[in-house]
Amino acid sequence: MLFAATSRASAQASKANIRYNATTRVFRIDTARTSYIMGVNEADQVQNLYWGHRLPNSDEFATAKSMPGAASFDPPITTTPEEYTGWGGMLYVEPSLKVTFPDGNRDLVLKYVSYKIDGDQLSLLMKDISREVYVTLNYRADGEIGILRRSAEVENRTDGPITIEQVSAATWNLPRGTDYRLRYLTGRWAGEWTIQQQPIHPGKTILESRRGTTGAQNNPWFAIDHEGDNDSERGGVWFGALGWSGSWQISIEQDMLQQVRVNGGPNSFDFAYRVAKGGKFQTPEFYAGYSDEGIGGASRLLHRYEIDSILPGAPKPKLRPVLYNSWEATGFDVNEAGQMALAEKAASIGVERFVMDDGWFGQRKDDRAGLGDWYVNPQKFPNGLKPLIDKVHSLNMDFGLWVEPEMVNPDSDLYRKHPDWILNFPGRPHTEGRNQLVLNLARPDVRAYVFGFLDKLLTDNQIAFLKWDYNRNWSEPGWPAVPLDEQKDVYVDFTRNLYSILSELRAKHPSVEIESCSGGGSRVDLGIMRLTDEVWPSDNTDAYDRLLIQNGFTYAYSPGVMMAWVTDSPSWANQRALSLEYRFLSSMQGSLGIGANLNKWAPEDFATARKMIAQYKTIRETVQRGELYRLIAPEHGSEQSVTESVARDGHEAVVFAFLHSSNELYPYPRLHLRGLDPDTQYRINVLDGRLASDTPEHASGAYWMDRGIDVDLQGDFRAMTFRLERINGNQ
Ligand code: DGJ
């Protein structure tokens, strides 16, 4: 009930309130839910004073006072929770910024200079104690959701270049405490998005990718709460996500005074970025917020922020269409007749977008050749793509195409012509992954080539959607064509060029949508999400495994961008056989796609699919844009998994319930819904499966939340879904 009240309150948009008290030198950023308070202390350091639940305006903060040191070993510069620290003096915790000057000096001590408030943005200017290095800290607050978007800009006004060796987008300081717990996400190919948790002890935990891109092994997201807060819907949670798709690093550090700080930005491993005299370096953005509705509330705030402020088209990103993709059915064996036949079948069940995957270009028969040669394969498509695209349009679907722009096979015309275009160290091996090499997108000629072929593809063909794949990580990350002191710029310039290609393509072809895929979920972060409409969480499409994968994914990212295909049974991943209904219900928790071999379907499969796709279309807005509650998370070997999505305007809730196996005659746990208005009547409506026979046709939100609902699920691998609809007039 608490939840319904909070959701309604949050529906009223509010503006952030940013104030500066010149007497106390205290800055306050207040949002509807949170307060973030900083002060300039006696040493002119910007020090965090509070971050958490919204405080009344009447609470005045005294002038900041730096922390006492701990003997001569840990002086105040190390113990004071600064908003952004240079590596200099006796600083032993993780610095926000470390630079080297041409004269060999590596000492940087940043002090507060001035501030600027511009609407919902606060900028703080800092400067080194003697050298002309300036850092502007930018804070933009979402007044309703309370998420802060932070970044830093380093400006070199000295008379020579400087080299940045470590740089954070932000340093976040938590209130002092000894019982913190960290949650983070780990994974690997076909097993992405595992939620982990561990107590925070003195010392440091590093989450990172050294792979050139985001990676599935860690995702740039964290959440911290107090150990023992085991209700997923209650208790304070500080959470954040980094918007950077290159190598990245987030460190979580508890210092000698039991203070926890979180630093995040490009990975400092093997890192250097040269900023010329007069130049600037803009960091990526690091987003963070606070929820007092537990980890469930933290993920709902992030989902809402992604929809309202991150995704293309925000605050009203387009709903995801139901798509078909034949990758699992045909592999590389695509051709005009085969794709047309599949398109007819896909259209007959209500698919809205037909996507042709890998295999349509160059001499691509398998994964050994063709990447880089982006011409239509004349044997497979003798008349180009037009006949297939026309056919897809005649079936009332739009057309999407797979590309993997940043890669090249050694067996390709592109590589034979431009062997120097790959990341490489001269005289060293060119290590292949999936028989391919990584093009150095930081090079202007490679950037021009990649933009050029994509632009031409989109100009020459009526393509509504690109599935942008990326199937290996970096090796030998050399850039021999530029001077030695610029070669490591590759880590930043590659990613910046990726972003600039995506945004230029979007500007020139505004109706085209893009999916970020990386052999599964290896490039999912808030940086790529600004420029892509959806992401592919995992190549593992086993509908049971997907419950766990999707559960982990939604800690950080919205179900509305989470592509989920219905594929064949038994699944290639585990040889597990699941009913078509179960597979549909698993995929309907996100953005529904079909990836099964429709040529093998029986007439009854088409009938089931037609019915379930039609049902999905009636609930997709709630699933894709609603508020997600994990009623039972499929973690720690749980036999059940239940999600509930509540529409943003509260008019309906959709519940998906899954059973692995029933045991020893135990009934399915009673489901206590969340996020409903206790005083409103809701009608219950089963879409697939059965409820207990004593379930009323309608009841109050209080009844569904407090008394709860019994579902009739028994056996192995069973699933059901139902919907609650608000009865207007409040019967
Ligand atoms: C990896 C992707 O994740 C798959 O969906 C498929 O597109 C293949 N690449 C194609 O090579």
XYZ file of C-alpha atoms and ligand atoms in Angstrom:
742
model
C 0.000 0.000 0.000
C 2.913 2.186 0.734
C 3.982 1.436 -2.807
C 0.799 2.604 -4.446
C 0.993 5.872 -2.608
C 4.598 6.379 -3.659
C 3.883 5.590 -7.301
C 1.063 8.087 -7.389
C 3.144 10.770 -5.727
C 5.936 10.195 -8.179
C 3.605 10.612 -11.125
C 3.541 14.349 -10.467
C 6.557 15.735 -12.232
C 8.659 17.897 -9.992
C 11.715 19.963 -10.649
C 15.037 19.641 -8.891
C 15.806 22.440 -6.495
C 19.472 23.484 -6.425
C 20.598 26.026 -3.840
C 23.838 27.507 -2.563
C 24.222 29.059 0.862
C 27.044 31.585 0.564
C 27.410 31.900 4.322
C 27.956 28.224 5.008
C 29.293 27.436 1.519
C 26.839 24.528 1.294
C 25.253 23.258 -1.955
C 21.933 21.398 -1.851
C 20.377 19.413 -4.662
C 16.853 18.412 -3.611
C 14.522 16.248 -5.651
C 11.117 14.809 -4.802
C 12.791 11.788 -3.211
C 16.380 12.667 -2.426
C 18.757 15.256 -1.055
C 22.396 15.512 -2.130
C 24.407 17.953 -0.058
C 27.991 19.170 -0.453
C 30.054 21.813 1.218
C 33.291 23.648 0.572
C 35.484 23.052 3.605
C 38.272 25.079 5.191
C 40.795 23.519 2.807
C 38.651 24.491 -0.223
C 37.861 20.867 -0.935
C 34.339 20.009 -2.083
C 33.131 17.528 0.468
C 30.016 15.375 0.448
C 27.802 16.037 3.477
C 24.741 13.890 2.776
C 23.189 11.664 0.085
C 19.937 9.873 0.722
C 16.244 10.297 1.503
C 14.864 13.831 0.952
C 15.420 16.090 3.959
C 13.144 18.995 4.925
C 14.250 22.409 3.704
C 14.443 23.535 7.309
C 17.450 21.313 7.958
C 20.478 23.551 7.659
C 23.929 22.068 7.227
C 26.896 23.687 8.910
C 30.002 24.586 6.943
C 31.901 21.482 5.915
C 34.885 20.532 8.001
C 37.444 18.104 6.645
C 37.699 14.752 8.383
C 40.382 14.298 10.992
C 43.268 12.305 9.683
C 44.315 9.024 11.189
C 47.800 9.734 12.579
C 50.545 10.840 10.229
C 49.749 7.978 7.853
C 46.265 8.906 6.705
C 45.898 12.687 6.656
C 42.639 14.551 5.941
C 43.227 14.560 2.168
C 42.818 10.784 2.260
C 39.985 10.594 4.795
C 37.771 13.485 3.649
C 34.913 12.338 1.376
C 35.705 14.654 -1.507
C 33.496 14.913 -4.555
C 36.488 14.711 -6.891
C 40.133 14.260 -5.963
C 43.363 14.724 -7.848
C 46.171 12.262 -7.195
C 48.571 14.387 -5.233
C 49.874 15.019 -1.756
C 49.179 12.170 0.655
C 46.158 10.771 -1.176
C 45.997 6.988 -0.836
C 42.406 6.223 -1.761
C 41.364 5.877 -5.388
C 41.829 9.280 -7.081
C 39.258 10.737 -9.447
C 41.986 12.146 -11.679
C 45.665 11.402 -12.220
C 47.774 13.296 -14.739
C 51.375 13.542 -15.871
C 52.878 16.847 -16.986
C 55.631 17.018 -19.645
C 58.202 18.016 -16.970
C 57.588 14.787 -15.090
C 55.430 16.322 -12.353
C 52.594 13.958 -11.436
C 51.143 15.863 -8.468
C 47.619 17.287 -8.794
C 45.675 18.849 -5.922
C 42.250 20.211 -6.846
C 40.575 23.063 -4.961
C 37.172 24.679 -5.342
C 37.039 27.879 -7.436
C 33.422 28.771 -8.270
C 29.968 27.431 -9.111
C 27.166 27.924 -11.612
C 23.506 26.912 -11.296
C 21.552 26.624 -14.520
C 18.062 25.159 -14.021
C 18.526 21.547 -12.947
C 22.290 21.636 -13.503
C 24.998 22.564 -11.045
C 28.595 23.050 -12.199
C 31.514 23.299 -9.808
C 34.826 24.587 -11.071
C 38.036 23.276 -9.499
C 41.662 23.998 -10.192
C 45.050 22.597 -9.282
C 46.853 24.528 -6.536
C 49.483 25.881 -8.917
C 49.068 24.615 -12.472
C 46.457 25.697 -14.970
C 44.494 22.464 -14.937
C 40.776 23.073 -14.400
C 38.081 20.498 -13.740
C 34.382 21.242 -14.044
C 32.108 18.856 -12.187
C 28.639 18.711 -13.709
C 25.573 17.533 -11.788
C 22.203 17.254 -13.521
C 19.310 16.177 -11.341
C 16.063 14.491 -12.314
C 13.616 16.229 -10.014
C 11.107 13.405 -9.906
C 13.232 10.256 -9.984
C 16.130 11.691 -8.009
C 18.833 10.255 -10.256
C 21.874 12.489 -10.641
C 23.834 12.499 -13.869
C 27.439 13.418 -13.204
C 30.422 13.991 -15.457
C 33.660 15.934 -15.347
C 35.476 18.058 -17.899
C 39.238 18.414 -17.608
C 40.659 21.501 -19.244
C 44.323 21.968 -19.951
C 45.205 25.673 -19.876
C 48.916 25.023 -19.308
C 51.372 25.756 -22.091
C 52.026 22.109 -22.957
C 50.162 18.795 -23.293
C 49.101 16.750 -20.272
C 48.474 13.036 -20.149
C 45.488 11.732 -18.222
C 46.277 8.331 -16.735
C 43.158 7.834 -14.683
C 39.874 9.699 -14.789
C 36.518 9.219 -13.123
C 33.229 10.556 -14.353
C 32.273 10.915 -10.691
C 33.137 9.914 -7.169
C 30.099 9.000 -5.077
C 30.381 9.039 -1.277
C 27.953 7.067 0.865
C 27.004 7.974 4.425
C 29.496 6.433 6.845
C 28.534 2.871 7.790
C 29.974 -0.523 8.549
C 27.262 -2.877 7.365
C 27.069 -2.197 3.656
C 26.417 -4.858 1.076
C 27.305 -4.600 -2.609
C 25.238 -6.055 -5.432
C 26.687 -6.338 -8.927
C 26.189 -8.299 -12.134
C 28.496 -10.920 -13.603
C 28.271 -13.246 -16.570
C 29.747 -14.930 -19.602
C 28.502 -15.842 -23.049
C 25.116 -17.640 -22.781
C 25.156 -17.089 -19.009
C 24.925 -13.319 -18.658
C 23.298 -11.245 -15.906
C 23.957 -13.148 -12.690
C 23.233 -11.043 -9.632
C 25.936 -11.255 -6.970
C 26.086 -9.853 -3.488
C 28.818 -9.513 -0.903
C 29.485 -7.505 2.250
C 31.655 -4.424 1.807
C 34.750 -4.799 3.940
C 37.713 -2.439 4.351
C 39.594 -2.432 1.063
C 38.499 -2.264 -2.531
C 36.356 -4.198 -4.985
C 36.906 -3.465 -8.658
C 34.229 -4.109 -11.257
C 35.627 -3.684 -14.741
C 36.118 -4.522 -18.364
C 39.575 -4.472 -19.961
C 38.128 -5.787 -23.205
C 37.749 -2.593 -25.239
C 33.970 -2.717 -24.827
C 31.509 -3.186 -21.991
C 31.704 -6.977 -21.556
C 29.369 -9.479 -19.904
C 31.809 -10.509 -17.176
C 30.858 -7.421 -15.148
C 28.235 -4.884 -16.108
C 28.821 -1.201 -15.199
C 26.093 -1.142 -12.547
C 26.185 -1.343 -8.756
C 23.744 -1.226 -5.861
C 24.646 -0.849 -2.195
C 22.351 -1.348 0.766
C 22.617 -2.374 4.392
C 23.211 -6.037 5.133
C 20.170 -7.553 6.748
C 17.743 -5.409 4.718
C 16.329 -8.512 3.153
C 12.965 -7.201 1.999
C 13.463 -6.410 -1.667
C 10.878 -3.618 -1.398
C 12.097 -1.831 1.743
C 15.272 -0.177 2.961
C 17.730 2.322 1.547
C 19.631 1.472 -1.635
C 22.282 3.607 -3.346
C 22.714 2.554 -6.944
C 24.435 3.703 -10.097
C 25.285 2.899 -13.696
C 28.072 4.167 -15.895
C 27.291 5.323 -19.428
C 30.408 4.097 -21.200
C 30.757 1.316 -23.770
C 34.562 1.095 -23.786
C 36.833 -0.506 -21.185
C 35.515 0.758 -17.857
C 36.076 0.506 -14.157
C 33.984 1.024 -11.044
C 35.792 0.757 -7.715
C 33.961 0.384 -4.425
C 36.243 1.252 -1.565
C 35.814 1.292 2.201
C 38.510 3.437 3.772
C 40.203 3.409 7.167
C 37.395 5.521 8.686
C 34.718 3.101 7.413
C 33.595 5.441 4.667
C 32.513 3.986 1.341
C 33.169 5.732 -1.937
C 32.472 4.636 -5.494
C 34.586 5.819 -8.413
C 33.780 5.110 -12.031
C 35.006 5.947 -15.487
C 37.146 4.593 -18.323
C 39.402 1.762 -17.128
C 42.792 3.061 -15.984
C 44.483 -0.214 -16.984
C 46.785 0.445 -19.980
C 45.136 3.869 -20.181
C 46.487 7.217 -21.267
C 44.819 10.135 -22.969
C 46.755 13.097 -24.209
C 45.107 16.500 -23.846
C 46.880 19.097 -25.943
C 47.535 22.631 -24.712
C 44.162 24.396 -24.705
C 42.307 21.096 -25.055
C 39.553 19.516 -22.980
C 38.642 15.990 -21.996
C 34.998 15.230 -21.343
C 34.360 12.102 -19.263
C 31.448 9.753 -19.833
C 28.393 10.140 -17.624
C 27.870 8.301 -14.370
C 24.264 8.105 -13.136
C 23.339 7.359 -9.544
C 20.304 7.478 -7.319
C 18.835 6.473 -4.018
C 15.705 4.484 -3.249
C 14.139 3.727 0.070
C 11.964 1.041 -1.504
C 14.702 -1.580 -1.505
C 16.426 -3.087 -4.497
C 13.053 -3.418 -6.238
C 12.526 0.325 -5.965
C 16.081 0.985 -7.165
C 15.531 -0.954 -10.371
C 12.169 0.702 -10.976
C 13.781 4.142 -10.679
C 16.476 3.165 -13.163
C 13.913 1.731 -15.595
C 11.884 4.894 -15.367
C 14.940 7.067 -15.887
C 15.980 5.034 -18.930
C 12.532 5.476 -20.450
C 12.204 9.159 -19.511
C 15.748 10.381 -20.137
C 18.073 7.903 -21.845
C 16.493 5.947 -24.693
C 16.124 7.443 -28.167
C 12.728 9.130 -28.276
C 12.682 9.628 -24.469
C 10.419 10.425 -22.667
C 8.246 8.536 -25.137
C 10.448 5.913 -26.751
C 8.544 3.810 -29.275
C 7.138 0.519 -28.068
C 9.032 -2.459 -29.389
C 7.358 -4.247 -32.279
C 7.058 -8.039 -32.282
C 9.890 -9.235 -34.497
C 10.919 -12.383 -36.270
C 14.566 -13.395 -36.753
C 15.633 -16.613 -38.446
C 19.161 -16.907 -37.000
C 18.412 -19.977 -34.905
C 16.375 -21.502 -37.717
C 18.628 -20.949 -40.734
C 22.030 -19.829 -39.451
C 24.108 -18.382 -42.308
C 21.969 -20.166 -44.897
C 19.822 -17.201 -45.896
C 18.474 -16.653 -49.406
C 15.627 -14.827 -51.098
C 13.170 -17.718 -51.372
C 13.821 -19.047 -47.887
C 13.482 -15.665 -46.202
C 10.324 -14.882 -48.167
C 8.743 -18.152 -47.076
C 9.574 -17.438 -43.448
C 8.283 -13.884 -43.784
C 4.880 -15.161 -44.958
C 4.632 -17.476 -41.977
C 5.807 -14.790 -39.555
C 3.225 -12.327 -40.863
C 0.470 -14.908 -40.418
C 0.974 -14.962 -36.638
C 1.067 -11.205 -36.163
C 4.795 -10.405 -36.404
C 5.416 -6.706 -37.118
C 9.114 -6.680 -38.064
C 11.057 -9.226 -40.117
C 14.806 -9.249 -39.494
C 17.384 -10.963 -41.692
C 20.406 -11.968 -39.618
C 24.006 -12.869 -40.533
C 24.899 -14.374 -43.929
C 23.410 -11.976 -46.516
C 26.610 -10.144 -47.571
C 30.051 -10.647 -49.122
C 31.267 -14.253 -49.377
C 29.618 -15.116 -46.074
C 28.828 -18.852 -45.938
C 29.965 -19.349 -42.376
C 31.895 -17.313 -39.801
C 35.228 -17.686 -41.627
C 34.742 -15.082 -44.366
C 33.022 -11.953 -45.536
C 32.934 -9.564 -42.565
C 33.875 -6.135 -43.858
C 32.474 -6.701 -47.370
C 29.065 -5.104 -47.073
C 27.669 -5.827 -50.525
C 24.674 -8.098 -51.022
C 25.739 -11.656 -51.844
C 24.711 -12.152 -55.497
C 24.234 -15.916 -55.257
C 21.842 -15.653 -52.326
C 20.074 -12.470 -53.472
C 20.518 -12.217 -57.265
C 18.231 -9.157 -57.419
C 19.568 -7.426 -54.341
C 17.539 -6.948 -51.180
C 14.644 -5.136 -52.837
C 12.445 -8.128 -53.698
C 12.665 -9.436 -50.132
C 12.050 -5.999 -48.607
C 9.072 -5.428 -50.926
C 7.680 -8.805 -49.974
C 8.070 -8.044 -46.256
C 6.314 -4.702 -46.741
C 3.504 -6.348 -48.703
C 2.958 -8.519 -45.631
C 2.576 -5.390 -43.468
C 5.868 -5.819 -41.652
C 8.916 -3.600 -41.684
C 12.361 -4.901 -42.503
C 15.468 -5.192 -40.362
C 19.016 -6.279 -41.179
C 21.999 -7.672 -39.240
C 25.381 -5.945 -39.426
C 28.661 -6.251 -37.522
C 30.355 -3.017 -38.590
C 33.451 -2.962 -36.365
C 34.815 -6.339 -37.516
C 36.669 -7.877 -40.428
C 37.494 -11.438 -41.424
C 41.061 -11.877 -42.712
C 39.333 -13.652 -45.601
C 37.653 -10.529 -46.993
C 38.324 -7.989 -49.717
C 38.416 -5.255 -47.067
C 41.246 -6.888 -45.142
C 43.192 -7.727 -48.293
C 42.982 -4.037 -49.261
C 43.502 -2.497 -45.794
C 45.401 -4.889 -43.533
C 46.525 -1.866 -41.498
C 42.959 -0.992 -40.477
C 42.846 -3.434 -37.565
C 43.949 -2.906 -33.971
C 47.509 -4.243 -33.962
C 51.050 -4.023 -32.715
C 53.500 -4.305 -35.641
C 55.343 -7.605 -35.675
C 53.033 -9.151 -33.076
C 50.314 -11.778 -33.643
C 46.862 -10.773 -34.856
C 44.844 -12.883 -32.461
C 41.533 -13.940 -33.987
C 38.246 -14.523 -32.180
C 35.490 -16.246 -34.172
C 37.909 -15.943 -37.128
C 37.671 -12.162 -37.051
C 39.754 -9.106 -36.183
C 38.684 -5.769 -34.705
C 38.808 -2.749 -36.999
C 40.365 0.286 -35.359
C 37.332 2.515 -35.323
C 39.428 5.307 -33.784
C 41.073 5.792 -37.207
C 39.317 8.496 -39.228
C 39.454 6.375 -42.429
C 37.856 3.380 -40.694
C 35.212 5.598 -39.168
C 34.471 7.069 -42.616
C 34.265 3.588 -44.170
C 31.906 2.255 -41.505
C 29.647 5.287 -41.573
C 29.739 5.288 -45.388
C 28.623 1.703 -45.924
C 25.881 1.940 -43.302
C 24.621 5.228 -44.672
C 24.514 3.763 -48.185
C 22.748 0.635 -47.008
C 20.082 2.731 -45.291
C 19.807 5.176 -48.190
C 19.514 2.508 -50.881
C 17.111 0.206 -49.044
C 13.985 0.660 -46.993
C 15.470 -0.634 -43.777
C 13.652 0.133 -40.529
C 16.027 -1.587 -38.127
C 19.659 -2.614 -37.737
C 20.759 -5.397 -35.442
C 24.277 -4.133 -34.659
C 26.388 -7.094 -33.544
C 29.908 -7.286 -32.052
C 31.243 -10.787 -31.550
C 34.649 -10.625 -29.929
C 36.766 -8.506 -27.571
C 40.022 -6.713 -28.272
C 43.537 -8.060 -28.498
C 46.830 -6.297 -29.330
C 45.186 -2.847 -28.955
C 47.830 -0.934 -30.898
C 47.367 2.122 -33.108
C 50.738 2.377 -34.835
C 49.658 5.069 -37.316
C 49.685 7.869 -34.718
C 52.572 9.246 -32.594
C 53.574 7.156 -29.610
C 52.023 9.463 -27.018
C 48.609 9.279 -28.733
C 48.443 5.520 -29.300
C 46.524 4.766 -26.120
C 43.876 7.331 -27.087
C 42.384 4.333 -28.909
C 40.436 3.302 -25.797
C 38.470 6.544 -25.830
C 38.468 7.476 -29.499
C 37.156 4.065 -30.622
C 34.130 4.411 -28.362
C 33.567 8.055 -29.207
C 33.599 7.209 -32.918
C 31.146 4.374 -32.330
C 28.810 6.853 -30.622
C 29.288 9.476 -33.310
C 28.528 6.994 -36.095
C 25.376 5.887 -34.319
C 24.196 9.426 -33.704
C 25.012 10.620 -37.206
C 23.170 7.656 -38.714
C 20.181 8.332 -36.476
C 20.154 12.006 -37.428
C 20.307 11.211 -41.152
C 17.856 8.292 -40.999
C 15.572 9.290 -38.117
C 13.091 6.450 -38.531
C 15.731 3.702 -38.300
C 15.894 1.787 -35.023
C 18.975 -0.048 -33.768
C 19.627 -2.999 -31.469
C 22.865 -3.332 -29.533
C 23.918 -6.971 -29.661
C 27.304 -8.352 -28.723
C 27.178 -12.103 -29.151
C 24.506 -11.787 -26.485
C 24.595 -9.169 -23.724
C 28.189 -7.994 -23.925
C 27.514 -4.377 -24.817
C 24.674 -3.174 -22.648
C 25.206 0.058 -20.721
C 23.663 3.503 -20.433
C 26.115 4.893 -23.015
C 25.038 2.662 -25.900
C 21.439 2.861 -24.695
C 21.298 6.566 -25.521
C 21.728 5.594 -29.160
C 20.026 2.224 -29.478
C 16.387 1.307 -29.039
C 16.781 -2.208 -27.679
C 19.440 -4.698 -26.626
C 20.000 -8.434 -26.906
C 20.578 -9.786 -23.385
C 21.894 -13.251 -24.261
C 22.303 -15.780 -27.048
C 20.872 -18.282 -24.605
C 17.199 -18.447 -25.571
C 16.274 -21.438 -23.417
C 13.051 -20.103 -21.895
C 13.811 -21.503 -18.434
C 17.407 -20.190 -18.335
C 16.028 -16.910 -19.602
C 14.003 -16.443 -16.399
C 17.242 -16.104 -14.467
C 19.012 -14.110 -17.177
C 16.093 -11.707 -17.545
C 15.773 -11.379 -13.783
C 19.425 -10.263 -13.536
C 19.107 -7.952 -16.540
C 16.205 -6.046 -15.018
C 18.169 -5.090 -11.908
C 19.768 -2.464 -14.099
C 17.840 -2.217 -17.356
C 14.241 -1.850 -18.386
C 12.237 -4.876 -19.626
C 11.183 -2.592 -22.473
C 14.593 -2.880 -24.140
C 15.115 -6.559 -23.317
C 14.659 -8.624 -26.464
C 13.378 -12.115 -25.806
C 12.782 -14.632 -28.593
C 10.576 -17.705 -28.617
C 12.799 -20.397 -30.130
C 12.634 -24.122 -30.813
C 12.231 -26.901 -28.291
C 14.337 -28.715 -27.180
C 16.591 -25.682 -26.889
C 20.107 -25.854 -28.338
C 21.463 -24.595 -25.017
C 20.353 -27.352 -22.649
C 18.361 -29.761 -24.790
C 15.439 -28.837 -22.525
C 11.953 -29.386 -23.905
C 9.377 -26.739 -22.991
C 5.825 -26.150 -24.185
C 5.263 -23.382 -26.697
C 3.059 -21.584 -24.141
C 5.854 -21.624 -21.544
C 8.327 -20.292 -24.088
C 5.945 -17.496 -25.055
C 5.256 -16.502 -21.456
C 8.972 -16.336 -20.672
C 9.584 -14.050 -23.669
C 6.481 -11.949 -23.054
C 8.151 -10.571 -19.900
C 10.281 -8.393 -22.167
C 10.135 -7.307 -25.811
C 8.738 -10.269 -27.666
C 10.446 -11.779 -30.674
C 10.114 -15.084 -32.487
C 13.247 -16.978 -33.444
C 11.857 -20.470 -34.032
C 12.005 -22.403 -37.292
C 8.489 -21.729 -38.518
C 8.982 -24.268 -41.314
C 8.758 -26.988 -38.690
C 5.668 -25.735 -36.902
C 2.383 -27.682 -36.893
C -0.906 -25.851 -37.525
C -1.670 -25.840 -33.774
C 1.647 -24.068 -33.087
C 0.619 -21.283 -35.439
C -2.738 -21.033 -33.668
C -1.051 -20.818 -30.249
C 1.437 -18.239 -31.496
C -1.307 -16.145 -33.102
C -3.258 -16.108 -29.848
C -0.271 -15.293 -27.658
C 1.111 -12.552 -29.893
C -2.338 -10.946 -29.946
C -2.434 -11.115 -26.142
C 1.057 -9.685 -25.878
C 0.077 -6.683 -27.954
C -2.668 -5.880 -25.453
C -0.254 -5.897 -22.485
C 3.024 -4.777 -24.037
C 2.773 -1.173 -22.970
C 2.468 -2.286 -19.343
C 5.297 -4.829 -19.686
C 7.626 -2.515 -21.592
C 6.930 0.740 -19.768
C 5.421 -0.304 -16.436
C 6.771 -0.691 -12.931
C 8.354 -4.101 -12.361
C 7.940 -6.004 -9.090
C 9.806 -9.272 -8.548
C 7.185 -11.135 -6.537
C 9.381 -14.261 -6.488
C 12.866 -13.976 -7.953
C 14.233 -17.135 -9.610
C 17.378 -16.896 -7.464
C 19.033 -19.347 -5.047
C 17.432 -22.353 -6.744
C 13.862 -21.108 -6.317
C 11.279 -23.458 -7.822
C 9.135 -20.457 -8.757
C 9.566 -17.185 -10.580
C 6.906 -14.466 -10.601
C 6.990 -10.931 -11.993
C 4.320 -8.265 -11.885
C 4.282 -5.194 -14.105
C 2.034 -2.304 -13.113
C 1.093 0.242 -15.780
C 2.574 3.702 -15.150
C -0.930 5.150 -14.879
C -2.006 2.291 -12.613
C -4.849 1.056 -14.851
C -3.642 -2.529 -14.983
C -1.145 -5.037 -13.653
C 0.157 -8.084 -15.508
C 1.535 -11.097 -13.673
C 3.665 -13.938 -15.084
C 4.112 -17.006 -12.880
C 6.461 -19.916 -13.590
C 6.984 -23.222 -11.859
C 10.093 -25.337 -12.223
C 8.763 -28.416 -10.363
C 6.150 -28.936 -7.718
C 7.208 -31.074 -4.766
C 5.591 -33.120 -1.989
C 2.090 -31.774 -2.619
C 3.030 -28.229 -1.626
C 0.768 -25.696 -3.312
C 2.192 -22.829 -5.313
C 2.975 -19.930 -2.936
C 0.174 -17.399 -2.597
C 0.967 -14.296 -4.627
C 0.697 -10.951 -2.857
C 0.594 -8.287 -5.511
C 2.214 -4.906 -5.135
C 1.841 -1.406 -6.461
C -2.004 -1.404 -6.618
C -4.277 1.229 -5.140
C -5.771 -0.469 -2.052
C -9.111 1.320 -2.416
C -9.668 0.669 -6.106
C -11.466 -2.382 -7.510
C -9.641 -4.509 -10.077
C -11.125 -7.224 -12.279
C -8.956 -10.317 -12.696
C -8.625 -11.848 -16.110
C -6.591 -14.977 -16.906
C -4.740 -14.796 -20.208
C -3.184 -18.247 -20.023
C -3.464 -20.918 -17.295
C -5.746 -21.265 -14.267
C -6.408 -19.535 -10.940
C -7.738 -21.264 -7.817
C -11.479 -21.799 -8.118
C -12.304 -19.508 -5.163
C -10.702 -16.459 -6.785
C -13.247 -13.604 -6.970
C -13.900 -11.975 -10.343
C -13.014 -8.619 -8.903
C -11.766 -7.245 -5.597
C -9.969 -4.275 -4.104
C -6.281 -3.592 -4.547
C -6.014 -4.255 -0.811
C -7.487 -7.744 -1.313
C -5.103 -8.668 -4.133
C -2.132 -7.342 -2.168
C -3.007 -8.467 1.367
C -5.149 -11.583 0.964
C -3.338 -12.467 -2.254
C -4.032 -14.786 -5.188
C -3.685 -18.554 -5.495
C -2.697 -19.867 -8.891
C -3.213 -23.420 -10.042
C 0.270 -24.477 -11.156
C 1.512 -28.022 -10.661
C 3.937 -30.285 -12.452
C 7.187 -29.435 -14.207
C 7.966 -26.343 -16.265
C 4.516 -24.812 -16.066
C 3.591 -21.181 -16.521
C 0.608 -18.879 -16.479
C -0.283 -15.210 -16.853
C -3.143 -13.039 -15.679
C -4.095 -9.420 -15.693
C -5.838 -7.124 -13.221
C -7.733 -4.223 -14.720
C -8.919 -1.209 -12.754
C -12.694 -0.941 -12.770
C -13.572 2.627 -13.572
C -16.084 4.155 -11.220
C -14.555 2.229 -8.328
C -17.334 -0.388 -7.815
C 25.654 -13.342 -32.357
C 24.259 -12.875 -32.065
O 24.072 -12.750 -30.682
C 23.266 -13.836 -32.705
O 21.951 -13.477 -32.378
C 23.489 -13.827 -34.197
O 23.159 -12.568 -34.712
C 24.924 -14.187 -34.532
N 25.863 -13.384 -33.803
C 25.185 -14.028 -36.005
O 26.490 -14.252 -36.348
